[in-house]
Short mmCIF file of C-alpha atoms in Angstrom, two decimals:
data_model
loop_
_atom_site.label_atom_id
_atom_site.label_comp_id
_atom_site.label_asym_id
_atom_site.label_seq_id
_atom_site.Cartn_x
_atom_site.Cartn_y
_atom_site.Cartn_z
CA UNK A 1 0.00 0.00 0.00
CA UNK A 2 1.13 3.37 -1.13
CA UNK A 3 -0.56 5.57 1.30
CA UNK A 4 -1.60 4.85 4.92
CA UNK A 5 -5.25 5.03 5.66
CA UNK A 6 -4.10 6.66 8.40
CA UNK A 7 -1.49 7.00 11.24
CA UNK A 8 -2.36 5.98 14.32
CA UNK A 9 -5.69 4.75 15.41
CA UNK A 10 -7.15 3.97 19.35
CA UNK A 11 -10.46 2.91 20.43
CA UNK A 12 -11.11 2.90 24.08
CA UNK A 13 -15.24 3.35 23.86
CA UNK A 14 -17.47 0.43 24.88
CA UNK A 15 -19.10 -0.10 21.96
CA UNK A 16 -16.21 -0.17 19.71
CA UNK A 17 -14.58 -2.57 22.32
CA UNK A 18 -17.69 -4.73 22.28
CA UNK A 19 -17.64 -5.18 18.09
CA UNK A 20 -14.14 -6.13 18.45
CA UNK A 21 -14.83 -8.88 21.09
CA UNK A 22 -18.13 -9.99 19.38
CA UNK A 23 -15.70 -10.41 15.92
CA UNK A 24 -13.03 -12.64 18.34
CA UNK A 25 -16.11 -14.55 19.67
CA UNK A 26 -17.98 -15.06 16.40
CA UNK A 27 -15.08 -15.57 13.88
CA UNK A 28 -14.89 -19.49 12.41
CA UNK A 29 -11.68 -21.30 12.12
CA UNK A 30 -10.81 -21.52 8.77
CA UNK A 31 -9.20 -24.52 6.66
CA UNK A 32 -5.64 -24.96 5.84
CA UNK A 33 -3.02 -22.90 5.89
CA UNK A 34 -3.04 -18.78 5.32
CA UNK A 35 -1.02 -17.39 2.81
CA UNK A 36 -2.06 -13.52 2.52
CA UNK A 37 -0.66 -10.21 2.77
CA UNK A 38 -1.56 -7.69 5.42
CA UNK A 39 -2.92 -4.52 4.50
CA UNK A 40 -1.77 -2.72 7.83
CA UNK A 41 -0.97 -3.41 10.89
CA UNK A 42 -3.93 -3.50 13.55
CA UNK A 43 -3.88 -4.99 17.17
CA UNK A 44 -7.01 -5.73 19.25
CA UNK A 45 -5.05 -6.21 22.74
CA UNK A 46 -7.39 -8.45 24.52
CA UNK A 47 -6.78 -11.93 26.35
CA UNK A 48 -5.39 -14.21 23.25
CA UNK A 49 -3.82 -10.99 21.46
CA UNK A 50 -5.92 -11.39 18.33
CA UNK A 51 -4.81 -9.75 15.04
CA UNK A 52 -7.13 -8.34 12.39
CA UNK A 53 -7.19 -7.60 8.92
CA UNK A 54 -10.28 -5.48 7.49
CA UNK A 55 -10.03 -4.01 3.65
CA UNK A 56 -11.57 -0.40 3.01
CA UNK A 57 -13.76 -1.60 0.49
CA UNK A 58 -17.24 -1.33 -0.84
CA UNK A 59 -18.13 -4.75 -1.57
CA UNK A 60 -19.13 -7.29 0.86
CA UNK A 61 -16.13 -8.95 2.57
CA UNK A 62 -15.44 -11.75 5.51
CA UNK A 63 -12.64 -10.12 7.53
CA UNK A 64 -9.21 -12.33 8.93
CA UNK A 65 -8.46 -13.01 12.04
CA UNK A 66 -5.39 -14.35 13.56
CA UNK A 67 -4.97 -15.48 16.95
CA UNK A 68 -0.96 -14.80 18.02
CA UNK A 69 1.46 -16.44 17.72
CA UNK A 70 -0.03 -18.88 15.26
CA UNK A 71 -0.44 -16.64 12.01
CA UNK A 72 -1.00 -19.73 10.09
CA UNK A 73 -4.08 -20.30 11.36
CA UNK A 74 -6.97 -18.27 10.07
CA UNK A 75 -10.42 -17.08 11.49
CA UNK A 76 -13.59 -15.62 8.98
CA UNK A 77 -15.44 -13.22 10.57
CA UNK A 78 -18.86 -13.12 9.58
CA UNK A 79 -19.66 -10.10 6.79
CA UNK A 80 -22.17 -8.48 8.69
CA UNK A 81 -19.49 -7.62 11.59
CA UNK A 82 -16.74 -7.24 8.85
CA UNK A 83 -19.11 -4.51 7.36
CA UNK A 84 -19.38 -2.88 10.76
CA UNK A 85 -15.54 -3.11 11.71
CA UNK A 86 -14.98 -1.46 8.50
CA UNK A 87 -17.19 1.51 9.24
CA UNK A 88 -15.72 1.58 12.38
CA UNK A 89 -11.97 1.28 11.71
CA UNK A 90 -12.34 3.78 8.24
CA UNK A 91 -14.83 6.47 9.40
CA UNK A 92 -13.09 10.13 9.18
CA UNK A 93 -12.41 11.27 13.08
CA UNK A 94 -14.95 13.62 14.30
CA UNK A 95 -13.39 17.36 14.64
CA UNK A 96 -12.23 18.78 17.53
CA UNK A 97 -14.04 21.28 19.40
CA UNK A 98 -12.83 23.65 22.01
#
């Protein structure tokens, strides 16, 4: 990727937390081994120090999930939360008031 989406990116809110644990609990194990390229990298820190990998596009997509250290092993997570994630992870930050 040429350009980063962006630099630096933190959520700390409940709900954002919650769609990132409800992707960890409702992601299915995938078969055989991954072979794939990461788009950027983005770290959920929670209990099993998931990875996840979400594109920015318009079409409907299943996102990846990778439980550390085992980042041969893959994990779908269901479109409907991958839709949601991307929203989430891609939305412009609101402005700054003083």
């Amino acid at each position: 990727m040429n350009e980063k989406p962006f630099e630096d990116k933190q959520f700390k809110d409940l709900d954002s937390i919650a769609l990132f644990m409800q992707a960890i609990n409702e992601s299915k194990k995938m078969n055989g081994i991954l072979d794939y390229g990461a788009i950027f990298l983005m770290t959920v820190y929670s209990v099993d120090g998931s990875h996840l990998n979400i594109e920015n596009i318009e079409y409907p997509q299943k996102g990846l999930l990778l439980k550390l250290p085992n980042t041969e092993q893959g994990y779908e997570i269901p479109e409907n939360i991958s839709k949601d994630l991307k929203d989430l992870i891609y939305k412009a930050p609101k402005a700054e008031t003083s």
